Each structure stands twice: as C-alpha cells, then as structure tokens.
Tab-separated table of C-alpha atoms and ligand atoms in Angstrom:
chain	number	residue	atom	x	y	z
A	1	MET	CA	119.575	114.951	124.031
A	2	GLY	CA	121.241	112.723	126.626
A	3	LEU	CA	123.217	109.636	125.699
A	4	LEU	CA	120.535	107.261	126.947
A	5	SER	CA	117.731	108.926	125.023
A	6	SER	CA	119.970	109.042	121.919
A	7	LEU	CA	120.528	105.325	122.259
A	8	ALA	CA	116.803	104.770	122.761
A	9	LEU	CA	116.076	106.733	119.589
A	10	ILE	CA	118.644	104.766	117.590
A	11	PHE	CA	117.128	101.569	118.930
A	12	LEU	CA	113.590	102.645	118.027
A	13	VAL	CA	114.562	103.751	114.532
A	14	GLY	CA	116.619	100.581	114.118
A	15	GLU	CA	113.573	98.526	114.968
A	16	VAL	CA	111.453	99.882	112.120
A	17	HIS	CA	114.334	99.988	109.672
A	18	ALA	CA	113.891	96.855	107.613
A	19	SER	CA	116.562	96.112	105.055
A	20	TYR	CA	116.094	95.268	101.395
A	21	LEU	CA	116.750	91.644	102.378
A	22	ASP	CA	113.457	91.639	104.311
A	23	PHE	CA	111.643	92.223	101.018
A	24	GLY	CA	113.002	88.959	99.633
A	25	ILE	CA	115.438	90.719	97.304
A	26	PRO	CA	118.524	88.529	96.908
A	27	PRO	CA	121.965	90.025	97.593
A	28	SER	CA	124.008	90.994	94.514
A	29	ASN	CA	127.016	93.148	93.724
A	30	ALA	CA	125.715	93.917	90.220
A	31	THR	CA	124.447	97.485	89.899
A	32	VAL	CA	123.018	99.986	87.444
A	33	ASP	CA	123.327	103.750	87.312
A	34	VAL	CA	120.117	105.800	87.158
A	35	ARG	CA	120.011	109.266	85.608
A	36	VAL	CA	116.870	111.342	85.403
A	37	PHE	CA	115.590	113.763	82.761
A	38	ASN	CA	112.740	116.191	83.292
A	39	VAL	CA	111.565	116.145	79.685
A	40	VAL	CA	109.061	118.973	80.206
A	41	ASN	CA	106.805	120.483	82.819
A	42	ALA	CA	103.178	120.436	81.811
A	43	THR	CA	100.221	122.180	83.379
A	44	LEU	CA	96.930	120.321	83.629
A	45	ILE	CA	93.785	122.341	84.156
A	46	ASN	CA	91.111	121.648	86.723
A	47	GLU	CA	89.142	118.767	85.198
A	48	LEU	CA	92.236	116.801	84.347
A	49	HIS	CA	93.778	117.301	87.778
A	50	ALA	CA	90.601	115.975	89.403
A	51	SER	CA	90.717	112.946	87.137
A	52	ILE	CA	94.107	112.020	88.619
A	53	ILE	CA	93.997	112.798	92.354
A	54	GLU	CA	91.434	113.942	94.879
A	55	PRO	CA	90.465	116.053	96.676
A	56	VAL	CA	91.202	119.159	94.588
A	57	LEU	CA	90.812	122.123	96.944
A	58	PRO	CA	89.305	125.435	95.747
A	59	GLY	CA	91.831	127.446	93.767
A	60	ARG	CA	94.213	124.488	93.503
A	61	GLY	CA	92.892	123.217	90.160
A	62	ALA	CA	95.761	123.907	87.816
A	63	ILE	CA	98.752	121.740	88.583
A	64	THR	CA	102.162	121.653	86.919
A	65	PHE	CA	103.692	118.199	86.732
A	66	PRO	CA	107.175	117.217	85.576
A	67	PHE	CA	107.283	114.455	82.949
A	68	LEU	CA	110.313	112.382	83.919
A	69	ALA	CA	112.317	109.850	81.910
A	70	PHE	CA	115.072	107.595	83.236
A	71	LEU	CA	118.313	106.368	81.679
A	72	VAL	CA	119.446	103.123	83.287
A	73	GLU	CA	122.985	101.935	82.560
A	74	HIS	CA	124.323	98.546	83.580
A	75	LYS	CA	127.665	99.154	85.256
A	76	ALA	CA	129.451	95.991	84.111
A	77	SER	CA	128.272	95.732	80.486
A	78	GLN	CA	127.479	99.423	79.803
A	79	LYS	CA	124.153	98.202	78.412
A	80	ARG	CA	121.602	101.040	78.416
A	81	VAL	CA	117.833	101.041	78.660
A	82	MET	CA	115.309	103.848	79.020
A	83	PHE	CA	112.455	103.622	81.503
A	84	ASP	CA	109.702	105.886	80.122
A	85	LEU	CA	110.269	108.707	77.645
A	86	GLY	CA	107.957	111.543	78.619
A	87	VAL	CA	105.896	113.266	75.945
A	88	ARG	CA	106.744	113.641	72.237
A	89	SER	CA	107.903	117.051	70.958
A	90	ASP	CA	105.043	117.397	68.468
A	91	PRO	CA	101.925	116.502	70.482
A	92	LEU	CA	99.644	117.512	67.626
A	93	ASN	CA	100.930	114.397	65.864
A	94	PHE	CA	99.571	112.096	68.543
A	95	ALA	CA	96.467	110.090	67.687
A	96	PRO	CA	93.417	112.430	67.611
A	97	SER	CA	92.109	111.284	71.019
A	98	ILE	CA	95.323	112.612	72.588
A	99	SER	CA	96.204	115.578	70.374
A	100	ALA	CA	92.796	117.034	71.295
A	101	LEU	CA	94.004	117.449	74.911
A	102	PHE	CA	96.677	119.803	73.594
A	103	THR	CA	94.618	121.689	70.998
A	104	ASP	CA	91.873	122.226	73.594
A	105	GLY	CA	94.420	123.651	76.048
A	106	ILE	CA	93.630	121.059	78.735
A	107	ILE	CA	97.358	120.274	78.849
A	108	GLN	CA	99.892	123.059	78.365
A	109	VAL	CA	103.514	122.086	77.848
A	110	GLU	CA	106.091	124.555	79.173
A	111	SER	CA	108.865	123.782	76.681
A	112	PRO	CA	107.155	122.908	73.414
A	113	GLY	CA	109.361	121.192	70.902
A	114	ARG	CA	111.602	119.490	73.443
A	115	ASP	CA	111.691	115.731	73.839
A	116	ILE	CA	113.873	113.017	75.314
A	117	ILE	CA	115.515	112.359	71.941
A	118	GLU	CA	116.948	115.868	71.908
A	119	LEU	CA	117.974	115.663	75.570
A	120	LEU	CA	119.779	112.359	75.015
A	121	GLN	CA	121.565	113.597	71.877
A	122	VAL	CA	122.610	116.900	73.448
A	123	GLY	CA	123.835	114.869	76.409
A	124	GLY	CA	126.051	112.708	74.205
A	125	ILE	CA	123.982	109.533	74.553
A	126	ALA	CA	123.800	107.904	71.120
A	127	LEU	CA	120.333	106.526	70.443
A	128	ASN	CA	121.810	103.332	69.016
A	129	SER	CA	123.472	102.696	72.380
A	130	ILE	CA	120.037	102.154	73.948
A	131	SER	CA	119.129	98.503	73.694
A	132	ALA	CA	115.531	98.883	74.845
A	133	VAL	CA	112.875	101.334	75.893
A	134	ILE	CA	110.607	100.153	78.696
A	135	TRP	CA	107.190	101.767	78.929
A	136	SER	CA	105.727	101.722	82.435
A	137	HIS	CA	102.435	101.957	80.531
A	138	ALA	CA	101.167	103.311	77.237
A	139	HIS	CA	99.802	106.716	78.298
A	140	PHE	CA	100.958	109.484	75.954
A	141	ASP	CA	103.172	111.158	78.559
A	142	HIS	CA	105.384	108.064	78.909
A	143	ILE	CA	105.783	106.778	75.369
A	144	GLY	CA	107.649	109.621	73.623
A	145	ASP	CA	108.082	109.039	69.906
A	146	MET	CA	109.469	105.554	69.337
A	147	SER	CA	109.844	106.202	65.604
A	148	LYS	CA	112.893	108.357	66.381
A	149	PHE	CA	114.799	105.391	67.848
A	150	PRO	CA	116.733	103.080	65.528
A	151	ASN	CA	115.043	99.733	64.955
A	152	THR	CA	117.813	98.060	66.986
A	153	THR	CA	116.175	99.538	70.109
A	154	GLY	CA	113.571	97.110	71.424
A	155	LEU	CA	110.338	98.061	73.147
A	156	VAL	CA	109.346	96.343	76.405
A	157	ILE	CA	105.775	96.499	77.732
A	158	GLY	CA	103.532	94.675	80.179
A	159	SER	CA	101.649	91.746	78.714
A	160	GLU	CA	98.279	93.411	79.428
A	161	THR	CA	99.291	96.697	77.806
A	162	GLY	CA	96.884	97.587	75.012
A	163	THR	CA	98.500	97.801	71.580
A	164	SER	CA	95.557	98.956	69.437
A	165	THR	CA	96.613	101.734	67.104
A	166	TYR	CA	95.018	104.606	65.237
A	167	PRO	CA	93.657	104.755	62.514
A	168	GLN	CA	92.646	101.080	62.551
A	169	PHE	CA	90.969	101.817	65.898
A	170	PRO	CA	89.698	105.417	65.684
A	171	ASN	CA	89.728	106.024	69.449
A	172	ALA	CA	93.120	104.401	70.050
A	173	SER	CA	95.784	106.571	71.683
A	174	LEU	CA	98.747	104.773	70.087
A	175	LEU	CA	100.078	104.972	66.526
A	176	GLU	CA	101.412	102.279	64.219
A	177	SER	CA	104.753	104.130	64.334
A	178	ASP	CA	104.985	103.331	68.060
A	179	PHE	CA	105.641	99.695	67.162
A	180	ALA	CA	106.583	99.551	63.466
A	181	GLY	CA	109.764	97.678	62.532
A	182	ARG	CA	110.736	97.044	66.111
A	183	GLU	CA	111.014	94.032	68.379
A	184	VAL	CA	108.282	94.357	71.000
A	185	THR	CA	108.658	92.233	74.142
A	186	LYS	CA	105.607	91.623	76.324
A	187	LEU	CA	106.603	90.756	79.876
A	188	ASN	CA	104.864	87.739	81.315
A	189	PHE	CA	104.550	88.456	85.043
A	190	ALA	CA	102.194	85.496	85.456
A	191	ALA	CA	105.199	83.226	84.920
A	192	ALA	CA	107.450	85.205	87.284
A	193	ASN	CA	108.587	83.131	90.251
A	194	ILE	CA	109.915	85.955	92.407
A	195	SER	CA	108.033	88.721	94.160
A	196	PHE	CA	109.068	91.606	96.405
A	197	SER	CA	106.589	93.140	98.821
A	198	GLY	CA	103.853	91.185	97.059
A	199	LEU	CA	104.801	92.543	93.626
A	200	LYS	CA	105.695	89.974	90.951
A	201	ALA	CA	109.230	90.658	89.720
A	202	ILE	CA	111.299	89.886	86.624
A	203	ASP	CA	115.109	90.039	86.835
A	204	TYR	CA	115.457	92.008	83.604
A	205	LEU	CA	119.262	91.950	83.304
A	206	GLY	CA	119.639	88.541	84.934
A	207	ASP	CA	122.066	89.547	87.677
A	208	GLY	CA	119.872	91.263	90.292
A	209	SER	CA	120.773	94.790	89.132
A	210	PHE	CA	117.455	95.763	87.554
A	211	TYR	CA	114.057	94.264	88.256
A	212	LEU	CA	110.718	95.029	86.638
A	213	LEU	CA	107.702	94.846	88.952
A	214	ASN	CA	104.060	94.195	88.134
A	215	THR	CA	102.055	97.189	89.420
A	216	PRO	CA	98.737	97.064	87.542
A	217	GLY	CA	95.696	99.266	88.093
A	218	HIS	CA	96.599	102.673	86.703
A	219	LEU	CA	96.393	100.848	83.378
A	220	PRO	CA	96.344	97.118	82.693
A	221	GLY	CA	99.977	96.031	82.286
A	222	HIS	CA	101.349	99.018	84.219
A	223	LEU	CA	104.803	98.151	85.548
A	224	SER	CA	107.468	99.668	87.794
A	225	ALA	CA	111.211	99.084	88.136
A	226	LEU	CA	113.657	98.497	90.940
A	227	ALA	CA	117.212	99.590	90.130
A	228	ARG	CA	120.047	98.411	92.391
A	229	VAL	CA	122.296	101.470	92.408
A	230	THR	CA	124.705	100.167	95.049
A	231	PRO	CA	124.839	96.586	96.308
A	232	THR	CA	122.517	97.552	99.182
A	233	SER	CA	120.450	100.503	97.928
A	234	PHE	CA	117.808	100.905	95.258
A	235	VAL	CA	115.899	103.442	93.209
A	236	SER	CA	112.270	102.432	92.746
A	237	LEU	CA	110.862	103.807	89.493
A	238	GLY	CA	107.129	103.853	90.104
A	239	GLY	CA	105.733	105.112	86.789
A	240	ASP	CA	102.186	106.280	87.491
A	241	THR	CA	101.589	103.962	90.457
A	242	PHE	CA	100.878	107.294	92.096
A	243	HIS	CA	101.281	110.885	90.908
A	244	HIS	CA	101.678	112.983	94.051
A	245	ALA	CA	103.674	112.201	97.188
A	246	GLY	CA	100.510	112.885	99.218
A	247	GLU	CA	98.942	109.712	97.795
A	248	ALA	CA	101.748	107.641	99.324
A	249	ARG	CA	102.392	109.559	102.555
A	250	PRO	CA	102.132	109.680	105.412
A	251	ARG	CA	101.812	106.158	106.761
A	252	PRO	CA	102.661	105.027	110.296
A	253	ASP	CA	105.833	103.140	109.252
A	254	PHE	CA	106.895	106.070	107.133
A	255	GLN	CA	106.394	108.528	110.003
A	256	LYS	CA	108.566	106.331	112.251
A	257	MET	CA	111.355	105.964	109.690
A	258	TYR	CA	111.265	109.543	108.424
A	259	PRO	CA	110.025	111.865	111.173
A	260	CYS	CA	108.828	115.171	109.771
A	261	PRO	CA	111.360	117.981	110.422
A	262	ALA	CA	110.317	120.196	113.333
A	263	HIS	CA	110.015	123.385	111.270
A	264	LEU	CA	107.547	121.692	108.903
A	265	LEU	CA	105.582	120.160	111.771
A	266	GLU	CA	105.200	123.683	113.096
A	267	GLU	CA	104.382	125.264	109.725
A	268	THR	CA	101.742	122.669	108.812
A	269	LYS	CA	99.738	123.420	111.977
A	270	ALA	CA	98.488	126.511	110.161
A	271	SER	CA	99.157	125.710	106.494
A	272	ILE	CA	97.175	122.455	106.216
A	273	SER	CA	93.461	123.168	106.251
A	274	THR	CA	91.552	121.343	108.988
A	275	ASP	CA	88.387	121.889	106.923
A	276	TYR	CA	89.733	119.272	104.518
A	277	PHE	CA	92.302	117.228	106.465
A	278	TRP	CA	92.211	115.829	109.968
A	279	SER	CA	94.189	113.662	112.363
A	280	PRO	CA	93.606	112.381	115.918
A	281	LYS	CA	95.484	115.265	117.550
A	282	SER	CA	94.250	118.007	115.215
A	283	ARG	CA	92.007	120.784	116.520
A	284	ASP	CA	89.967	123.181	114.416
A	285	GLY	CA	92.468	125.446	112.692
A	286	ALA	CA	95.475	123.566	114.092
A	287	PHE	CA	96.480	120.546	112.056
A	288	ASP	CA	98.651	117.886	113.710
A	289	LEU	CA	100.801	116.147	111.125
A	290	HIS	CA	102.539	113.815	113.563
A	291	SER	CA	99.357	111.882	114.386
A	292	ARG	CA	98.169	111.704	110.762
A	293	ALA	CA	98.283	108.041	109.680
A	294	GLN	CA	96.214	108.307	106.506
A	295	GLN	CA	97.650	109.490	103.183
A	296	PHE	CA	96.479	112.991	102.257
A	297	LEU	CA	95.334	112.310	98.719
A	298	ALA	CA	93.556	109.453	96.970
A	299	ILE	CA	93.661	108.061	93.466
A	300	SER	CA	90.750	109.596	91.579
A	301	ASP	CA	87.884	107.212	90.961
A	302	LEU	CA	85.899	109.638	88.831
A	303	PRO	CA	84.276	107.951	85.821
A	304	ASP	CA	86.643	109.713	83.397
A	305	SER	CA	89.667	109.124	85.645
A	306	PHE	CA	93.033	108.494	84.032
A	307	THR	CA	93.244	105.393	86.207
A	308	ALA	CA	91.617	102.317	84.723
A	309	ASP	CA	91.016	100.459	88.011
A	310	ALA	CA	91.340	102.640	91.119
A	311	VAL	CA	90.968	99.694	93.534
A	312	GLN	CA	93.706	97.646	91.906
A	313	ALA	CA	95.856	100.776	91.547
A	314	GLN	CA	95.532	101.358	95.314
A	315	VAL	CA	96.701	97.798	95.997
A	316	SER	CA	99.789	98.387	93.831
A	317	LEU	CA	100.372	101.740	95.517
A	318	ASP	CA	100.161	100.223	99.008
A	319	LYS	CA	102.737	97.591	98.063
A	320	LEU	CA	105.091	100.119	96.458
A	321	ALA	CA	104.720	102.355	99.516
A	322	THR	CA	106.409	99.688	101.662
A	323	PHE	CA	109.622	100.590	99.790
A	324	ASP	CA	108.966	104.260	100.521
A	325	SER	CA	108.944	103.511	104.263
A	326	ASP	CA	112.303	101.707	104.109
A	327	GLY	CA	115.758	103.240	104.268
A	328	ASP	CA	117.182	101.205	101.374
A	329	PHE	CA	114.829	102.544	98.685
A	330	PHE	CA	114.329	105.919	97.012
A	331	VAL	CA	110.963	105.990	95.258
A	332	VAL	CA	110.501	108.231	92.212
A	333	VAL	CA	107.248	108.342	90.279
A	334	SER	CA	107.040	109.947	86.852
A	335	HIS	CA	105.274	113.156	87.898
A	336	ASP	CA	106.452	113.803	91.467
A	337	ILE	CA	106.198	117.599	91.739
A	338	SER	CA	107.717	117.590	95.217
A	339	LEU	CA	111.033	116.357	93.776
A	340	ARG	CA	111.106	118.718	90.825
A	341	GLU	CA	113.629	121.147	92.272
A	342	SER	CA	115.284	118.694	94.648
A	343	ILE	CA	116.820	115.790	92.755
A	344	PRO	CA	119.957	115.684	90.597
A	345	TYR	CA	119.259	115.547	86.858
A	346	PHE	CA	121.296	114.172	83.950
A	347	PRO	CA	124.248	114.227	83.541
A	348	ALA	CA	124.374	113.901	87.341
A	349	SER	CA	123.379	110.542	88.758
A	350	LEU	CA	120.641	109.672	91.226
A	351	SER	CA	122.569	106.603	92.305
A	352	ASN	CA	124.289	108.267	95.268
A	353	TRP	CA	121.009	109.281	96.925
A	354	LYS	CA	121.698	107.283	100.066
A	355	ALA	CA	125.254	108.497	100.693
A	356	ASN	CA	123.994	112.049	100.111
A	357	ASN	CA	121.054	111.682	102.556
A	358	LEU	CA	118.788	112.833	99.732
A	359	LYS	CA	115.745	110.947	100.976
A	360	GLU	CA	115.821	112.492	104.443
A	361	ARG	CA	116.060	115.917	102.810
A	362	VAL	CA	113.152	115.620	100.353
A	363	VAL	CA	110.425	113.257	101.537
A	364	TRP	CA	108.447	115.924	103.384
A	365	ASN	CA	108.858	118.581	100.676
A	366	PHE	CA	105.275	118.045	99.614
A	367	VAL	CA	103.847	119.569	102.821
A	368	ASP	CA	106.106	122.632	102.639
A	369	LYS	CA	103.898	125.508	101.500
A	370	ALA	CA	106.863	126.911	99.518
A	371	ASN	CA	106.997	123.700	97.428
A	372	PRO	CA	104.957	123.493	94.200
A	373	ALA	CA	103.510	120.174	95.444
A	374	PHE	CA	101.683	121.879	98.325
A	375	LEU	CA	97.924	121.531	97.728
A	376	PHE	CA	96.560	121.297	101.250
A	377	SER	CA	94.727	124.578	101.738
A	378	PRO	CA	92.330	126.498	99.490
A	379	MET	CA	93.836	129.422	97.557
B	401	ZN	ZN1	99.443	107.354	83.143
C-alpha cells in the first residue's frame, strides 16, 4: 500500500472512530480491574436455542454456551463486586420451574458441581471481600447461589426485577434463600440524570470507574455495566442484552471500524449459506460479507422466548451495539460463544484488552467456521 493510500485509510478509519467522550462519558482517572470466570459450559437443546435466537438452521439446534461471571475490583480502594454469578452447582435445588429444565435434559451442564463460589475460593478471593453481587437480571444462569455468600455481601438488582419466590409463588424461579438476611438494593434508573448512548446510567462507585446501565427488555430490570479499565478504555458487560455476536454484528459502523480479515471474507463466501443469509453483493452460493449491513441473528420472539419483551430488548441491544462499533469499548455478554476460547480468564485480567489488540483479533470469530459460534450453514 502506498503512503498516500495508507494516509487515506488512516483518515477514513479516524473519521468513524468516535471516542468514549462522544458518548457523554466524563473523563476520569479512576479505574477498575475486570476478571472473567467461565463458570460452566452448558448445552441447550433445540427448543431452548430457538427460544433465544433465530433463525436456527437445520442441524444447528444444540448449542453450547459459556456461563460467564465477572469480578470487578476498584483499583484505589480494592473494593470488590461480582457482576453475575453463573449457575449454581446443584441445579436440582433451584425452584421446580427451573430444576425441571435440568431433570428433563433440556439443559446439560458440562462440569456439574462447579460454581463461582468454588472458583473464587480456589482462586484465593475471600467471599467476605466481595461487598456486593450485581445481578444483570434474575434468570437462573446469572444468580448463582446467594446463600453461600456471607450476609455482609449485598445484592444489587434493577428496580423492575421480579423478586417473587418459591414456594409462596409456586411458579416463581427464585428462592427465599436468594434474598434472606441480606441487604438488597434496587437501582432506580428513573432518577438517574446521566445517560450514555441513550442508556440511563448510575455511577455505582461514585468516581466514574464503574457505571451500571439500564438495558431492559430481556427481562424487566435487566441491566448492564460499563467498567473503566484504563482512563480511556472500557469493558462493557452486557448480561443477556444479546446472546450471540451475530445478533449485534455486523452493522455499517462496525464494518468500517473493524473490517473483516481477508481470509474470513474469503472463507465466508462459501461457508455462509445464501439460502438463509443475503447481502447486496451476494450471489447464489457466494455470500458477500462486506456488503452485509444487517445483523445475522435476531432476538427470538417466540411465545415461550426467554426474552420478556423482544422489541424493547432490541432497542437496548441497538444502543449497546454503538459501544461495540467504537474502539474504546470491549463488549462481553454473558454467553458469547465466539469469545470462549479467545479471552483471558481469571486470574488473568481482561483490562489490557486494548493494549493487546484483543478486540481486533476476536470480533469476527463468530463467522469463522472453525469457531463454536459458527451457525450460518445447515449441518
Ligand atoms: Zn437471561
């Protein structure tokens, strides 16, 4: 590439590269460290997969998701919080409406008996050093087993998050032990006076290092987090705002900021089925990824979908996706299969993602047919 065209490319990329400041996020030197646990991988069979994302192509029914949990540590005060916990180690002790998913074999956990409590303790993180657990939402695969935390650990939830418990409510998915003897804080986003990319935000630690964002739709009260891991870079913890990278990507801004590597552009011509996916420059049997503007997958709106309000969930997803298209943010949702083999796990830190060019290396993983996230042709 000649000097002039190199300069033109830098100029073009520079033009679409917004900075975190353009999202209305105030500058701060206060940071947190983010470390990730893959609590377990769990396989969902056909019906359940289709109740999360669509389309499900023939032969692609069973899907194995990671269940991630995040340890967030405030650099200055060493204060620790957990964002989501994954699934409890004894799923048969969930409320009956949930334990049935396990006894019926609809969900199969790869490492039964393992939970975040064990992973934290083995990792030398004392449970009483965790001041609060934040649930993105109250689905079983995010709430762990709160009864194993000391009662000095608070629980933080969205104000719309349902708190009905079994057995008082026979169909409830939560248990009294999820709340018993513990301070429970309901976040009031309605009173929040800051918002980033249209998402109401609460400055959880008060110094700009860790924000909670209102991302309803998947469930009422569903929330996300924005962790400032260096003064100018962030990890966006998206909970279940989306489940698969193909629900967020591609988008035109994303394609400009993160052009698909040439070898994947070439591979996807044949690997992505033009019977199911199309783009302006596709031809029958030859998919063109570069001209694809629309995300590959959609949030399921089936009647028994895991998502309470698919329209509102899409609005939250579209807003969160603006971070995904920006160079200052690394977006991680709780079940992103495409990242399963590609991100550093505890005790390593995710905080150096930008210096390590991690985002450039992983964001197109999901269209690589060798990646477990690839779902774009029948089997
Ligand atoms: Zn969920």
